[in-house]
Short mmCIF file of C-alpha atoms in Angstrom, two decimals:
data_model
loop_
_atom_site.label_atom_id
_atom_site.label_comp_id
_atom_site.label_asym_id
_atom_site.label_seq_id
_atom_site.Cartn_x
_atom_site.Cartn_y
_atom_site.Cartn_z
CA MET A 857 101.92 123.26 100.78
CA GLY A 858 99.48 121.13 99.35
CA PHE A 859 98.67 120.68 96.03
CA ARG A 860 94.74 120.97 95.40
CA LEU A 861 92.81 120.90 92.18
CA SER A 862 89.76 122.92 91.90
CA ASP A 863 86.79 121.03 91.22
CA ASN A 864 86.78 122.09 87.68
CA GLU A 865 90.17 121.26 86.76
CA PHE A 866 89.38 117.51 88.43
CA ASP A 867 86.67 116.88 86.31
CA LYS A 868 88.72 117.73 83.24
CA LEU A 869 91.37 115.04 84.32
CA GLU A 870 90.71 111.55 83.40
CA ALA A 871 92.41 109.35 85.91
CA PRO A 872 94.16 107.32 83.83
CA VAL A 873 95.86 110.29 82.68
CA ALA A 874 96.20 112.51 85.63
CA GLN A 875 97.47 109.70 87.99
CA PRO A 876 100.91 109.38 86.98
CA ARG A 877 101.16 113.46 87.21
CA LEU A 878 99.48 113.58 90.16
CA LEU A 879 101.73 111.14 91.97
CA GLN A 880 104.94 112.62 90.16
CA LEU A 881 104.16 115.58 91.76
CA HIS A 882 104.07 114.15 95.33
CA GLN A 883 106.67 112.16 94.82
CA ALA A 884 108.78 115.03 94.42
CA TRP A 885 107.45 117.03 97.47
CA LEU A 886 108.56 113.76 99.37
CA ARG A 887 111.83 113.98 98.07
CA HIS A 888 111.75 117.61 98.73
CA GLU A 889 112.55 118.12 95.41
CA PRO A 890 112.05 121.95 93.78
CA GLY A 891 108.35 121.92 91.78
CA GLY A 892 106.92 119.32 94.28
CA VAL A 893 103.54 119.35 95.68
CA ARG A 894 101.52 117.76 98.44
CA LEU A 895 98.47 115.62 97.11
CA ASP A 896 95.58 116.79 98.27
CA LEU A 897 92.53 114.98 96.94
CA SER A 898 89.98 116.52 99.77
CA ARG A 899 86.21 115.72 99.07
CA LYS A 900 87.19 114.22 95.66
CA THR A 901 85.44 111.52 94.08
CA MET A 902 87.82 108.63 93.82
CA SER A 903 85.11 105.86 93.53
CA GLU A 904 86.24 102.83 91.46
CA GLN A 905 89.61 104.60 90.50
CA LYS A 906 92.42 101.71 90.42
CA TRP A 907 95.50 103.31 91.80
CA PRO A 908 97.29 99.96 93.05
CA GLY A 909 100.76 100.31 94.59
CA ALA A 910 100.32 104.26 94.73
CA CYS A 911 102.78 106.12 97.03
CA LEU A 912 100.06 108.36 98.75
CA LYS A 913 102.49 108.65 101.86
CA ASN A 914 101.49 111.73 104.09
CA SER A 915 98.74 113.33 101.66
CA VAL A 916 95.95 114.73 102.36
CA LEU A 917 92.11 112.43 101.84
CA LEU A 918 89.82 114.42 103.94
CA GLY A 919 86.34 113.16 102.68
CA THR A 920 87.77 111.57 100.01
CA ALA A 921 85.17 108.89 98.57
CA TRP A 922 87.00 105.56 97.37
CA LEU A 923 84.07 103.41 96.99
CA GLU A 924 84.82 100.06 95.49
CA GLY A 925 88.65 101.42 94.66
CA ASP A 926 91.34 99.70 94.40
CA LEU A 927 94.54 100.72 96.18
CA SER A 928 96.26 97.03 96.57
CA ASP A 929 99.78 97.39 97.78
CA SER A 930 99.69 100.92 98.18
CA ASP A 931 101.32 102.95 100.59
CA LEU A 932 98.95 105.33 103.16
CA SER A 933 101.43 105.70 105.87
CA GLY A 934 100.81 109.01 107.79
CA THR A 935 98.00 110.16 105.28
CA GLU A 936 94.92 112.22 106.64
CA LEU A 937 91.97 109.70 106.28
CA THR A 938 89.39 112.22 108.25
CA ASP A 939 85.73 111.45 106.98
CA ALA A 940 87.23 109.54 103.98
CA ASP A 941 85.05 106.57 102.59
CA PHE A 942 86.77 103.40 101.46
CA ARG A 943 83.55 101.10 101.52
CA GLY A 944 84.03 98.25 99.54
CA ALA A 945 87.35 99.18 98.41
CA ALA A 946 90.10 96.73 97.39
CA LEU A 947 93.11 97.57 99.98
CA SER A 948 95.25 94.36 100.44
CA ARG A 949 98.62 94.98 101.64
CA ALA A 950 98.15 98.65 101.96
CA ASP A 951 100.17 100.31 104.74
CA PHE A 952 97.85 102.51 106.84
CA SER A 953 100.77 103.07 109.38
CA GLU A 954 100.83 106.32 111.22
CA ALA A 955 97.14 107.51 109.47
CA LEU A 956 94.94 109.52 110.89
CA ALA A 957 91.62 108.28 110.21
CA GLU A 958 88.97 109.87 112.10
CA ARG A 959 85.33 108.94 111.05
CA THR A 960 86.94 106.76 108.37
CA ARG A 961 84.72 103.80 106.69
CA PHE A 962 86.23 100.89 106.04
CA ASP A 963 83.36 98.97 105.68
CA PHE A 964 82.96 96.07 103.91
CA CYS A 965 86.54 96.55 102.61
CA CYS A 966 89.23 94.01 101.54
CA LEU A 967 92.21 94.72 104.15
CA LEU A 968 93.75 91.38 103.89
CA GLY A 969 97.16 92.15 105.20
CA ALA A 970 97.26 95.73 105.49
CA THR A 971 99.28 97.24 108.09
CA MET A 972 97.82 99.50 110.56
CA VAL A 973 100.44 100.22 112.87
CA GLU A 974 100.06 103.17 114.91
CA LEU A 975 97.19 104.32 113.18
CA LYS A 976 95.36 106.99 115.01
CA GLY A 977 91.48 108.01 115.20
CA ARG A 978 87.98 107.60 116.57
CA GLU A 979 84.57 106.27 115.17
CA ALA A 980 85.78 104.33 112.09
CA SER A 981 84.24 101.50 111.00
CA PHE A 982 85.18 98.31 109.78
CA ALA A 983 81.72 96.44 109.62
CA GLY A 984 82.26 93.50 107.67
CA ALA A 985 85.52 94.21 106.61
CA THR A 986 88.08 91.40 105.51
CA LEU A 987 90.98 91.64 108.24
CA GLN A 988 92.87 88.34 107.93
CA GLU A 989 96.58 88.42 107.82
CA SER A 990 96.31 92.43 108.62
CA ARG A 991 98.45 93.93 111.48
CA TRP A 992 97.38 96.01 114.37
CA LEU A 993 100.09 97.23 116.64
CA ASP A 994 100.25 100.18 118.96
CA LEU A 995 96.86 101.44 117.93
CA GLU A 996 95.10 105.15 119.01
CA VAL A 997 91.67 103.84 117.93
CA TRP A 998 88.59 105.17 120.02
CA ASP A 999 84.87 104.60 119.58
CA ALA A 1000 85.76 101.85 116.75
CA CYS A 1001 82.52 100.00 115.47
CA GLY A 1002 81.97 97.40 113.28
CA PHE A 1003 84.86 95.01 113.67
CA PRO A 1004 83.96 91.48 112.51
#
């Protein structure tokens, strides 16, 4: 069961206030605690949001826009990223292990030291991305384009 805010509910929440509560509910879900719910930010605009170090493991970010956002040091392992847009985002040292990245845009991202172990997907774009010191093992990425 996913936790999904309606557009009206989401728009009423200010990110600095909403972030801790959303992440607390997701953490409870990861620990299989009562009342915990899987975070689902599908089709939400998170552009310019600063969530460094966030644990978004196994969350749903389908079609989410994180343009110029900051998810440095975040855990995005196992996350569903189909059609997500991270163009220009700070993703240094983020963990994308076992994430599903179908048509995901990482163009001009800073992926310095990011972990992309067992990343799956197709048509992901990395044009102009900074990839130094990032780890890429056992990928299942087809038709990836724009590698620098």
